[in-house]
Coordinates of C-alpha atoms and ligand atoms in Angstrom, one line a residue:
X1 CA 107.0 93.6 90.5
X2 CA 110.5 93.2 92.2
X3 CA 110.8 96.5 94.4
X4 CA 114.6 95.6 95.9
X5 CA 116.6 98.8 95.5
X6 CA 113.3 100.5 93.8
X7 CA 111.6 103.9 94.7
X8 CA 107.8 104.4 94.7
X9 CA 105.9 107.7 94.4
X10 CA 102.6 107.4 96.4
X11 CA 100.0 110.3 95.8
X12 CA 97.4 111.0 98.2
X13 CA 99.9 109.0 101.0
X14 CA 98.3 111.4 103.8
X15 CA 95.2 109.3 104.3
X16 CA 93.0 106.3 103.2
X17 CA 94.2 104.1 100.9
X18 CA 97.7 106.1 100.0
X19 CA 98.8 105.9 103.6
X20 CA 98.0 102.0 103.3
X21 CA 99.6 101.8 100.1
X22 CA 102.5 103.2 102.0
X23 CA 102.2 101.0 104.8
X24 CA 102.6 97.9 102.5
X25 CA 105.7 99.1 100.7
X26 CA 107.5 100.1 103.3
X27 CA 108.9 96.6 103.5
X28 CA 109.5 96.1 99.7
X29 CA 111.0 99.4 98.5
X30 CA 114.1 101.2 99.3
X31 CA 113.0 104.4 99.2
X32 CA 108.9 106.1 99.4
X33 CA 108.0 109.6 98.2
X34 CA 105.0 110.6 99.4
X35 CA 102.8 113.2 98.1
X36 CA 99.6 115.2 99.4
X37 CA 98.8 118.5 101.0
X38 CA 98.8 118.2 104.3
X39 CA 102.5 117.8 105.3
X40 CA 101.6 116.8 109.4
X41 CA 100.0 114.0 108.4
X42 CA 102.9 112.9 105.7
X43 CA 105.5 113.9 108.5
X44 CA 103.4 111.4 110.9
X45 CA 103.2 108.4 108.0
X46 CA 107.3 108.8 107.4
X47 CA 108.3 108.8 110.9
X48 CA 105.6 105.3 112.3
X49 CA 107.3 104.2 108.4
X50 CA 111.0 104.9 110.0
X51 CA 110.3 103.6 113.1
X52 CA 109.5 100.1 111.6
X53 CA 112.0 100.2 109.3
X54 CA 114.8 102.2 109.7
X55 CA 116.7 101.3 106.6
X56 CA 114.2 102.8 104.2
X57 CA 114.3 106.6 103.0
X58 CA 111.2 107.9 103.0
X59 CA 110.7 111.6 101.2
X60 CA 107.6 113.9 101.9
X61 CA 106.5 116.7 99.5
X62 CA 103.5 118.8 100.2
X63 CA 102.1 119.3 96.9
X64 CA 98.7 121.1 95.9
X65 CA 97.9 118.6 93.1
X66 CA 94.8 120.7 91.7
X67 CA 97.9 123.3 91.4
X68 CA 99.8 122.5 88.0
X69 CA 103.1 124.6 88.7
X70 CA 102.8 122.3 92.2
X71 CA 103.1 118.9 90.5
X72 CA 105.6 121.0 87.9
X73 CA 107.9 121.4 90.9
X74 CA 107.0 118.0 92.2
X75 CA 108.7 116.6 89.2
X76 CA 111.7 119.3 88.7
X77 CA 112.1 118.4 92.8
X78 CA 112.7 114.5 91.4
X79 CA 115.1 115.3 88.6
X80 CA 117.0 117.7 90.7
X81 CA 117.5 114.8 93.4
X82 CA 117.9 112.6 90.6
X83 CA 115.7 109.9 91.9
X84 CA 114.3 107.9 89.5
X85 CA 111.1 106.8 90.2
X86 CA 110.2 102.7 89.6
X87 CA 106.5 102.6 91.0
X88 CA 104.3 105.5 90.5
X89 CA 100.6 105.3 92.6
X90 CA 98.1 107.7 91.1
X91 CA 96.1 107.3 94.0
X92 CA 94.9 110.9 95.0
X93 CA 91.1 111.7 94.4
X94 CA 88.3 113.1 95.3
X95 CA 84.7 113.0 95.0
X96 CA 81.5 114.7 95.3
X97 CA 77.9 114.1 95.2
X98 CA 74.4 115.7 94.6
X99 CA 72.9 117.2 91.3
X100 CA 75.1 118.3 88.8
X101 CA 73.6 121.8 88.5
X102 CA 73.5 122.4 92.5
X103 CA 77.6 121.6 92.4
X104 CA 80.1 123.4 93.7
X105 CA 82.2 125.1 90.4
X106 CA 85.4 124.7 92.4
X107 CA 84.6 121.6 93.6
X108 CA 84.3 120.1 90.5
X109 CA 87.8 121.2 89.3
X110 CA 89.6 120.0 91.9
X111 CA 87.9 117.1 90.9
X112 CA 88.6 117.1 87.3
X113 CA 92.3 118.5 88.0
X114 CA 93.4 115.7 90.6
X115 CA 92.1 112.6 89.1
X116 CA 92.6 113.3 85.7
X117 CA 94.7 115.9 84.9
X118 CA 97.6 115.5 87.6
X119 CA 97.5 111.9 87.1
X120 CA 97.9 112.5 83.3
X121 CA 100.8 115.0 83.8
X122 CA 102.9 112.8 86.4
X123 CA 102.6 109.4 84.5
X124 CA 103.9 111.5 81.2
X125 CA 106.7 113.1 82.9
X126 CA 107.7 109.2 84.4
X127 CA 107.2 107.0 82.0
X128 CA 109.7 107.9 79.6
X129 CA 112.3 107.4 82.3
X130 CA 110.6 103.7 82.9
X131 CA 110.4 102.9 79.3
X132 CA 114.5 104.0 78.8
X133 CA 115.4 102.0 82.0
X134 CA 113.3 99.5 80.8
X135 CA 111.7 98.8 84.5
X136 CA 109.0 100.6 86.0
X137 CA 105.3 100.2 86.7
X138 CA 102.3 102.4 87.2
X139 CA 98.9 101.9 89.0
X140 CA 96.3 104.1 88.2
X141 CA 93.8 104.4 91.1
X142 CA 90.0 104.3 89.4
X143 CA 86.7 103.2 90.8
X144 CA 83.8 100.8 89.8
X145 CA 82.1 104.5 89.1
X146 CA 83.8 104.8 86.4
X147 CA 82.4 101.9 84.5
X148 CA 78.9 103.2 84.0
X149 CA 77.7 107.4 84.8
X150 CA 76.2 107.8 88.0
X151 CA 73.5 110.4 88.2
X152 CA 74.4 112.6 91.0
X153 CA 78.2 111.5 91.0
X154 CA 78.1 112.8 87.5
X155 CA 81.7 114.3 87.8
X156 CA 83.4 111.9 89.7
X157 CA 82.1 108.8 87.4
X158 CA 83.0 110.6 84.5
X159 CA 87.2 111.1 86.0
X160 CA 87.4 107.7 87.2
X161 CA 85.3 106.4 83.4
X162 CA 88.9 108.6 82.2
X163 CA 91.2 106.8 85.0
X164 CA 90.1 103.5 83.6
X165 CA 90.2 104.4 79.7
X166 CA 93.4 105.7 79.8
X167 CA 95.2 103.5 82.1
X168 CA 93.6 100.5 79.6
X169 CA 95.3 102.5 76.5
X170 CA 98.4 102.4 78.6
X171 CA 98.0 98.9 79.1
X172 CA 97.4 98.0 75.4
X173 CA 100.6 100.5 73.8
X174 CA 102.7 98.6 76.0
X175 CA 101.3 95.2 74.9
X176 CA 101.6 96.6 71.6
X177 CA 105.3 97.8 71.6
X178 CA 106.7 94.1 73.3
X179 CA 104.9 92.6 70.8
X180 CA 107.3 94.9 67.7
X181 CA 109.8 92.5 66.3
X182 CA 113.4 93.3 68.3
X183 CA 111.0 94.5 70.9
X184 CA 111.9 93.1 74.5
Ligands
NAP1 N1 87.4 104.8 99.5 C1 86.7 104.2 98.6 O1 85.7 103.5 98.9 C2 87.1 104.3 97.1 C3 86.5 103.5 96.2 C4 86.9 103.5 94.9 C5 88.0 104.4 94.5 N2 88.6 105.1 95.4 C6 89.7 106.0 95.0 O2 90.8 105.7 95.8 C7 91.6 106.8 95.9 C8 91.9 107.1 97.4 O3 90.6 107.2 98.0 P1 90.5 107.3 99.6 O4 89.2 106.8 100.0 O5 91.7 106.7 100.3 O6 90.5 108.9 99.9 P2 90.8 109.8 101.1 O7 90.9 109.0 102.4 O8 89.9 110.9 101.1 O9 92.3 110.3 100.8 C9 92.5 111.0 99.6 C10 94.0 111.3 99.5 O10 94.1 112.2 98.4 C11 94.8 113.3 98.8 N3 94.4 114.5 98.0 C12 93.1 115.0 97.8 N4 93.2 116.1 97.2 C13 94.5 116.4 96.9 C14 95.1 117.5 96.3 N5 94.5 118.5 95.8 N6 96.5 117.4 96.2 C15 97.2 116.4 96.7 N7 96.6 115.3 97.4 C16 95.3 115.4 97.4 C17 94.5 113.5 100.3 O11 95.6 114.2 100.9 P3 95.5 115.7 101.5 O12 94.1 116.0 101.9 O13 96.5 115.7 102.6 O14 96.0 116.5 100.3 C18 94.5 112.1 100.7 O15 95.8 111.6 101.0 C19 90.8 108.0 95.2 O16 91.4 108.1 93.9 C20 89.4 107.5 95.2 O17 88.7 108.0 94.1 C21 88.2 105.1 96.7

């Protein structure tokens, strides 16, 4: 995908994979939002981003994204700033491991509310935009956990076996629709 002139939403862009994610676009995209919780370590990946390239915007919003008014204002933030987003990363996650029935009740909803449900909300609220603009693209972030349950990741497995499912029924409407006659 051609990111000239494009913006890209990164979640999870504190740490890991997101901030390397970040690192790798910096170069490519005109513009970066970036999107965790901890806003001293997005403040720290936008100005090393800067530095290097001073011609690229890069946006930081500290978002809760087991908090669903959070990522509610994360996308009234976008429409107010009218930024159109062309790459959305669903990269936050976390995990956890041990028996199910020793688990941590809390733990297991941020679990469940990050990886699926966020990423569910965010890619709905985008989409539309990419499909009427007729550009966009999303990557689901999902794990080779989620292609068979894991005893004692039995959470985790299961949100990443949803990550994988529903980024593959993503995949296939969008086959589907180019594939309706006048379709393009
Ligand atoms: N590392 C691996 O070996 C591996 C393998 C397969 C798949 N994955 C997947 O890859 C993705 C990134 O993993 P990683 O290893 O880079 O993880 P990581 O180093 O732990 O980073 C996780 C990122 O997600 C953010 N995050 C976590 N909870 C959040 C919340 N409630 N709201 C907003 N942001 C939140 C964190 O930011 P804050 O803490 O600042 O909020 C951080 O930026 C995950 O989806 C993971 O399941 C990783």
């Amino acid at each position: 995908m051609k990111l000239d002139e494009r913006n890209a939403l990164i979640t999870g862009a504190s740490a890991g994979i997101g901030r390397e994610f970040a690192r790798q676009l910096a170069g490519r995209a005109r513009s970066l939002i970036l999107v965790a919780r901890r806003e001293d370590r997005l403040s720290e990946v936008r100005d090393k981003l800067t530095q290097q390239r001073p011609s690229l915007t890069v946006h930081i919003r500290s978002t809760d994204l087991a908090n669903l008014s959070e990522v509610e204002e994360l996308t009234t933030w976008l429409e107010q700033e009218n930024i159109h987003v062309d790459l959305l990363i669903n990269n936050a996650g976390l995990g956890d491991s041990g028996p199910f029935a020793a688990s941590d009740p809390r733990r297991n909803e941020q679990m469940m509310l990050v990886n699926m449900v966020a990423l569910t909300s965010l890619t709905r609220r985008l989409l539309p935009q990419m499909i009427a603009r007729k550009r966009g693209g999303i990557l689901n972030v999902s794990s080779s956990a989620g292609f068979l349950p894991i005893p004692e990741f039995a959470v985790y497995a299961a949100t990443k076996a949803y990550v994988t499912s529903f980024s593959e029924a993503l995949r296939a409407e969008r086959v589907h629709s180019l594939s309706r006659p006048g379709a393009n």
